[in-house]
Backbone as JSON, one array per atom type, in Angstrom:
{
  "sequence": "MGPDPATTSAPDAPIKPDPDAPSSSATAAPHSSGSSHCLPPPPSCCYQLFAVISHKGDLSGGHYVVFVRPGGGGGGAGGGCWYQCDDAWVTAVTEEDVRACQAYMLFYSAQ",
  "N": [[17.79, 84.83, -138.31], [19.54, 87.89, -138.14], [21.66, 90.24, -140.03], [25.16, 90.28, -139.47], [26.32, 92.59, -137.18], [28.9, 93.42, -137.0], [29.84, 93.36, -139.66], [28.28, 95.0, -141.13], [27.25, 98.3, -141.89], [25.97, 101.62, -141.41], [24.34, 103.48, -144.08], [25.57, 106.0, -144.45], [27.96, 105.78, -143.11], [31.53, 106.02, -142.69], [33.83, 104.65, -145.08], [35.9, 102.04, -144.46], [39.33, 101.32, -145.09], [40.48, 98.39, -146.71], [42.65, 96.29, -145.13], [44.0, 94.16, -146.52], [43.92, 94.8, -149.15], [45.61, 95.61, -152.24], [48.29, 98.1, -152.18], [48.12, 101.39, -153.33], [50.17, 103.1, -153.44], [52.25, 103.35, -155.24], [51.27, 104.79, -157.36], [50.32, 106.97, -156.24], [50.19, 110.46, -155.46], [51.77, 113.09, -153.6], [49.67, 114.74, -151.41], [48.33, 118.06, -150.75], [48.25, 118.25, -148.0], [50.33, 116.84, -147.16], [50.1, 114.13, -147.04], [50.75, 110.96, -148.51], [48.84, 109.39, -149.67], [46.95, 110.02, -151.54], [45.42, 110.13, -154.74], [46.58, 111.65, -157.79], [44.85, 114.67, -159.09], [42.27, 114.27, -161.65], [42.95, 114.95, -165.14], [42.04, 118.14, -166.48], [39.23, 118.42, -168.44], [37.01, 119.03, -171.12], [33.77, 118.26, -172.39], [31.88, 117.7, -175.34], [28.76, 117.66, -176.73], [27.86, 115.41, -179.27], [26.03, 113.69, -180.5], [22.74, 112.41, -180.29], [20.48, 109.91, -179.39], [17.12, 109.22, -180.02], [13.82, 108.17, -179.3], [10.98, 107.89, -181.25], [7.56, 107.69, -180.9], [5.46, 105.36, -179.18], [5.14, 103.1, -176.33], [4.11, 100.88, -177.52], [4.94, 100.94, -180.15], [6.92, 102.52, -182.76], [10.02, 104.22, -183.7], [13.55, 104.55, -183.68], [15.57, 107.53, -183.85], [18.48, 109.47, -184.78], [20.15, 112.24, -183.79], [22.76, 114.15, -185.05], [25.91, 115.82, -184.93], [28.17, 116.43, -187.09], [31.72, 116.61, -186.96], [31.77, 117.7, -184.51], [30.8, 120.25, -183.86], [32.6, 122.17, -184.5], [34.75, 123.62, -186.95], [34.79, 121.49, -188.75], [33.73, 118.8, -190.91], [30.37, 119.17, -191.73], [30.14, 121.57, -190.42], [29.24, 122.25, -187.79], [26.54, 122.05, -187.82], [23.39, 120.54, -186.96], [21.96, 117.33, -187.66], [19.18, 115.21, -188.4], [18.8, 111.8, -188.48], [17.07, 109.17, -189.85], [15.33, 106.1, -190.72], [15.2, 106.47, -193.55], [15.84, 109.07, -194.34], [18.02, 111.96, -194.18], [18.06, 114.9, -192.45], [18.55, 118.37, -192.16], [18.47, 120.03, -189.04], [17.46, 122.26, -186.28], [19.36, 123.41, -183.41], [17.51, 123.74, -181.37], [15.59, 121.89, -182.06], [16.94, 119.57, -181.4], [17.33, 119.93, -178.62], [14.75, 119.78, -177.81], [13.95, 117.18, -178.09], [13.12, 113.84, -176.93], [15.49, 112.53, -175.3], [17.21, 109.49, -175.49], [19.82, 108.36, -175.37], [22.96, 109.86, -175.01], [25.85, 111.16, -176.63], [29.12, 112.07, -176.2], [32.17, 113.93, -176.94], [35.56, 114.13, -175.99], [37.19, 117.21, -175.52]],
  "CA": [[18.91, 85.61, -137.73], [19.88, 89.09, -138.89], [23.04, 90.37, -140.49], [26.22, 90.43, -138.47], [26.57, 94.0, -137.03], [30.31, 93.73, -137.21], [30.19, 93.46, -141.03], [27.38, 95.94, -141.8], [27.29, 99.71, -141.41], [24.96, 102.58, -141.85], [24.7, 103.88, -145.46], [26.48, 107.15, -144.41], [29.17, 105.5, -142.37], [32.76, 106.14, -143.53], [34.28, 103.35, -145.55], [37.25, 101.74, -143.9], [40.21, 100.66, -146.1], [40.76, 96.96, -146.57], [44.15, 96.13, -144.92], [44.54, 93.21, -147.35], [43.93, 95.35, -150.5], [46.97, 96.09, -152.68], [48.49, 99.48, -151.95], [48.19, 102.21, -154.56], [51.08, 104.18, -153.21], [53.09, 103.51, -156.41], [50.63, 105.74, -158.28], [49.82, 108.13, -155.48], [51.0, 111.68, -155.45], [51.6, 113.79, -152.34], [48.58, 115.68, -151.26], [48.76, 119.28, -150.18], [48.32, 118.12, -146.54], [51.56, 116.12, -146.99], [49.8, 112.78, -147.09], [51.1, 110.41, -149.8], [47.84, 108.35, -150.02], [45.89, 110.6, -152.45], [45.76, 110.04, -156.21], [46.55, 112.97, -158.43], [43.57, 114.95, -159.65], [42.22, 113.94, -163.09], [43.22, 116.11, -165.97], [40.84, 118.95, -166.74], [38.7, 118.07, -169.75], [35.68, 119.46, -171.49], [33.1, 117.35, -173.32], [30.97, 118.32, -176.25], [27.67, 116.77, -177.2], [27.84, 115.36, -180.8], [24.96, 112.85, -181.01], [21.59, 112.1, -179.43], [19.56, 108.99, -179.87], [15.8, 109.55, -179.5], [12.73, 107.24, -179.74], [9.73, 108.56, -181.62], [6.46, 106.78, -180.84], [5.07, 105.04, -177.8], [5.55, 101.85, -175.82], [3.66, 99.82, -178.43], [5.51, 101.09, -181.51], [7.73, 103.7, -183.07], [11.31, 103.93, -184.11], [14.58, 105.4, -183.14], [16.28, 108.41, -184.79], [19.6, 110.0, -184.15], [20.56, 113.66, -184.12], [24.21, 114.07, -185.04], [26.59, 117.07, -185.35], [29.46, 115.98, -187.56], [32.76, 117.53, -186.7], [31.69, 118.14, -183.06], [30.37, 121.62, -183.71], [33.7, 123.0, -184.92], [34.72, 123.94, -188.4], [35.05, 120.3, -189.56], [32.63, 118.33, -191.74], [29.07, 119.48, -191.22], [30.16, 122.98, -189.97], [28.5, 122.45, -186.56], [24.99, 121.91, -187.97], [22.74, 119.27, -186.51], [21.19, 116.59, -188.64], [18.33, 114.13, -187.93], [18.96, 110.63, -189.36], [16.15, 108.06, -189.53], [15.57, 105.01, -191.61], [15.19, 106.82, -194.95], [16.21, 110.48, -194.57], [18.92, 112.81, -193.38], [17.48, 116.24, -192.53], [19.07, 119.43, -191.32], [17.57, 120.5, -187.97], [18.08, 123.27, -185.43], [19.75, 122.98, -182.09], [16.29, 123.82, -180.59], [14.96, 120.6, -182.32], [17.73, 118.6, -180.59], [17.08, 120.15, -177.21], [13.28, 119.49, -177.53], [13.67, 115.77, -178.3], [13.17, 112.95, -175.75], [16.81, 111.82, -175.4], [17.42, 108.17, -174.98], [21.21, 108.18, -175.14], [23.77, 111.03, -175.37], [27.18, 110.85, -176.92], [30.04, 113.21, -176.0], [33.56, 113.73, -177.31], [36.41, 114.94, -175.17], [37.86, 118.32, -176.3]],
  "C": [[19.29, 86.74, -138.68], [21.34, 89.16, -139.3], [23.98, 90.65, -139.34], [26.58, 92.0, -138.33], [27.99, 94.41, -137.17], [30.7, 93.92, -138.73], [29.27, 94.37, -141.81], [27.65, 97.29, -141.17], [26.18, 100.51, -141.97], [25.36, 103.06, -143.22], [25.63, 105.1, -145.44], [27.7, 106.98, -143.6], [30.44, 105.54, -143.21], [33.2, 104.72, -143.94], [35.72, 103.14, -145.02], [38.08, 101.0, -144.92], [40.44, 99.24, -145.64], [42.18, 96.79, -146.31], [44.76, 95.05, -145.87], [44.48, 93.67, -148.82], [45.32, 95.78, -150.93], [47.08, 97.64, -152.48], [48.59, 100.24, -153.33], [49.25, 103.33, -154.43], [52.11, 104.36, -154.36], [52.55, 104.61, -157.33], [50.11, 106.98, -157.54], [50.74, 109.35, -155.52], [50.8, 112.43, -154.14], [50.45, 114.77, -152.41], [49.1, 116.96, -150.58], [48.93, 119.21, -148.67], [49.62, 117.32, -146.23], [51.35, 114.55, -147.03], [50.16, 112.19, -148.41], [50.07, 109.33, -150.2], [46.73, 108.88, -150.84], [46.39, 110.45, -153.88], [45.77, 111.47, -156.75], [45.19, 113.32, -159.0], [43.49, 114.62, -161.19], [42.47, 115.19, -163.93], [41.94, 116.87, -166.32], [40.45, 118.64, -168.19], [37.29, 118.58, -169.94], [35.11, 118.5, -172.44], [32.1, 118.14, -174.12], [30.0, 117.26, -176.82], [27.75, 116.67, -178.76], [26.77, 114.45, -181.34], [23.94, 112.58, -179.92], [20.75, 111.01, -180.06], [18.15, 109.29, -179.2], [14.84, 108.48, -180.07], [11.51, 108.1, -180.06], [8.63, 107.47, -181.68], [6.09, 106.53, -179.43], [5.58, 103.65, -177.45], [5.22, 100.66, -176.81], [4.26, 99.83, -179.86], [6.31, 102.38, -181.62], [9.06, 103.26, -183.61], [12.34, 104.91, -183.57], [15.2, 106.33, -184.27], [17.5, 108.96, -184.01], [19.79, 111.42, -184.71], [22.1, 113.71, -184.01], [24.79, 115.41, -185.5], [27.99, 116.65, -185.77], [30.53, 117.02, -187.28], [32.68, 118.11, -185.33], [31.35, 119.56, -182.91], [31.47, 122.62, -184.14], [33.58, 123.3, -186.42], [34.91, 122.7, -189.28], [33.79, 120.0, -190.45], [31.24, 118.63, -191.09], [29.0, 120.9, -190.61], [29.45, 123.2, -188.69], [27.0, 122.37, -186.62], [24.62, 120.53, -187.5], [21.93, 118.65, -187.62], [20.38, 115.5, -187.95], [18.43, 113.03, -188.94], [17.93, 109.64, -188.94], [16.3, 106.96, -190.6], [15.72, 105.42, -193.1], [15.82, 108.18, -195.29], [17.31, 111.0, -193.65], [18.47, 114.22, -193.6], [18.18, 117.2, -191.65], [18.05, 119.89, -190.28], [18.25, 121.61, -187.13], [18.45, 122.68, -184.14], [18.54, 122.9, -181.12], [15.55, 122.45, -180.81], [15.65, 119.52, -181.47], [17.41, 118.72, -179.17], [15.69, 119.7, -176.86], [12.97, 118.0, -177.57], [13.73, 115.02, -176.91], [14.37, 112.1, -175.91], [16.72, 110.48, -174.76], [18.91, 107.88, -174.55], [21.97, 109.4, -175.71], [25.18, 110.5, -175.62], [28.05, 112.1, -176.86], [31.43, 112.94, -176.48], [34.34, 114.65, -176.37], [37.1, 115.95, -176.01], [39.21, 118.57, -175.73]]
}
């Protein structure tokens, strides 16, 4: 027996609100259309890349390195320079080196 057509919908079908779900009207702000069922827009925020984890090697071996920009690229510690850190060394690198790496994980800070 297949799924109940009353409880399934097409992937692009509109989502119907659950009448038993708690109301969010306490945190909702009026929308420009006059509706009071819309949440306020999120605050505008910019993000800046400050670290990248990369794996050097192949599936059978290798190790991870991290590229980090202390101070988030501003005038803080590190002066916006990128550094590569591995098991034994910390080396100054260029932004092009960071862009060329095979990124595994990226870290951003809110500005």
